[in-house]
Amino acid sequence: MIKPDKSSIEQSLTNTKCSSKIRTQNTQDETYELRGTHFVWNKRKGQTNIKKHRVSFEEAAGVLLSPSTIFFADDEHSDEERLVAIGFSDKLRLLVVCNCMRNDEKIVRIFSARKASKPEQNTFESR
């Protein structure tokens, strides 16, 4: 994972901070910093994801920083380069996280996160 430098983060984000969360210029987005990496997601989508899959995007962010996580290209969605990650969260749950890099690969955008299915667990275990 590429770590962001301060100048690119300052250009992309406002200086309004609320604990470890930062509001982006887009009021629909919420940004979260974990171990020096910035993550962003649609606020409503994050709330819906918790209700539907019982996984917060804050928990999903930890998966993307884990050294044991495996990444696959997701060619089925949009024109941007999306990735699917399978790995353990800080709560030791095996999750699937759909994401992409934004702002010259300085910010990670999370689209969805859920518990890994049995076939996905087998893929992770057989790597």
XYZ file of C-alpha atoms in Angstrom:
127
model
C 0.000 0.000 0.000
C 1.373 3.417 -0.949
C 1.526 5.876 1.925
C 0.230 9.385 1.215
C 2.418 12.453 1.589
C 1.118 15.437 3.542
C 0.938 17.883 0.620
C -1.361 15.659 -1.446
C -3.590 14.978 1.547
C -3.849 18.683 2.363
C -4.879 19.416 -1.225
C -7.521 16.674 -1.196
C -9.026 17.124 2.250
C -10.277 20.001 4.353
C -8.635 20.722 7.672
C -11.812 19.998 9.670
C -10.995 17.033 11.901
C -13.229 15.012 14.176
C -11.049 12.525 16.108
C -9.510 10.269 13.415
C -12.220 11.143 10.876
C -11.908 14.009 8.405
C -14.693 15.437 6.254
C -13.849 15.730 2.564
C -14.967 18.591 0.363
C -17.760 16.320 -0.905
C -20.341 16.265 1.894
C -21.431 12.771 0.787
C -17.991 11.343 1.640
C -16.382 10.415 4.903
C -12.632 9.943 5.268
C -10.819 7.828 7.834
C -7.105 7.620 8.606
C -5.530 4.375 9.783
C -1.802 3.861 10.286
C -0.938 6.799 8.020
C -3.201 5.806 5.123
C -6.342 7.741 4.182
C -9.549 5.961 3.227
C -12.723 7.508 1.832
C -16.247 6.214 1.229
C -19.764 7.447 0.631
C -21.280 8.053 4.052
C -24.687 6.545 3.172
C -23.050 3.532 1.548
C -21.013 2.981 4.718
C -24.150 3.020 6.859
C -25.985 0.709 4.454
C -23.022 -1.687 4.462
C -23.180 -1.980 8.261
C -26.892 -2.791 8.148
C -26.609 -5.251 5.260
C -23.302 -7.016 6.009
C -22.540 -5.999 9.613
C -19.116 -4.740 8.550
C -17.996 -1.130 9.006
C -15.686 0.483 6.485
C -13.368 1.364 9.379
C -12.944 -2.375 10.002
C -12.527 -2.956 6.247
C -9.711 -0.384 6.110
C -7.611 -2.609 8.381
C -7.939 -5.474 5.909
C -6.350 -3.343 3.186
C -3.287 -2.703 5.365
C -2.746 -6.301 6.484
C 0.384 -7.943 5.026
C -1.508 -11.233 4.591
C -4.269 -9.706 2.427
C -4.485 -10.852 -1.190
C -5.677 -8.562 -3.989
C -7.411 -9.316 -7.285
C -8.343 -7.022 -10.163
C -12.094 -6.416 -10.454
C -12.637 -6.006 -14.193
C -16.434 -6.262 -13.980
C -17.092 -2.787 -12.542
C -16.643 0.633 -14.172
C -13.711 2.029 -16.094
C -11.551 2.770 -13.074
C -9.154 0.154 -11.773
C -10.958 -1.544 -8.902
C -9.523 -4.191 -6.617
C -11.047 -6.945 -4.513
C -9.134 -7.746 -1.337
C -9.524 -10.809 0.873
C -7.928 -10.669 4.288
C -8.334 -10.574 8.037
C -9.623 -7.500 9.823
C -8.340 -6.331 13.192
C -11.341 -8.221 14.643
C -9.942 -11.414 13.045
C -12.827 -11.752 10.591
C -12.013 -12.833 7.039
C -13.509 -10.086 4.853
C -13.844 -9.217 1.169
C -13.285 -5.502 0.508
C -13.927 -3.802 -2.858
C -11.826 -0.670 -3.325
C -9.798 1.529 -5.666
C -7.061 4.150 -5.447
C -7.943 7.830 -5.879
C -6.050 11.116 -6.182
C -2.909 9.710 -7.795
C -3.003 6.650 -5.514
C -2.858 8.642 -2.287
C -6.356 7.820 -0.992
C -8.120 4.447 -0.961
C -11.843 4.518 -1.791
C -13.886 1.674 -0.244
C -17.067 0.567 -2.036
C -18.165 -2.472 -0.050
C -17.066 -4.942 2.609
C -18.561 -8.226 3.713
C -17.677 -11.529 5.327
C -15.904 -13.900 2.918
C -17.967 -16.733 1.426
C -16.806 -20.347 1.688
C -15.250 -20.333 -1.837
C -13.487 -17.031 -0.998
C -12.203 -18.537 2.270
C -10.832 -21.483 0.274
C -9.140 -19.101 -2.192
C -7.510 -17.232 0.698
C -6.380 -20.416 2.449
C -4.944 -21.997 -0.711
C -2.702 -19.061 -1.700
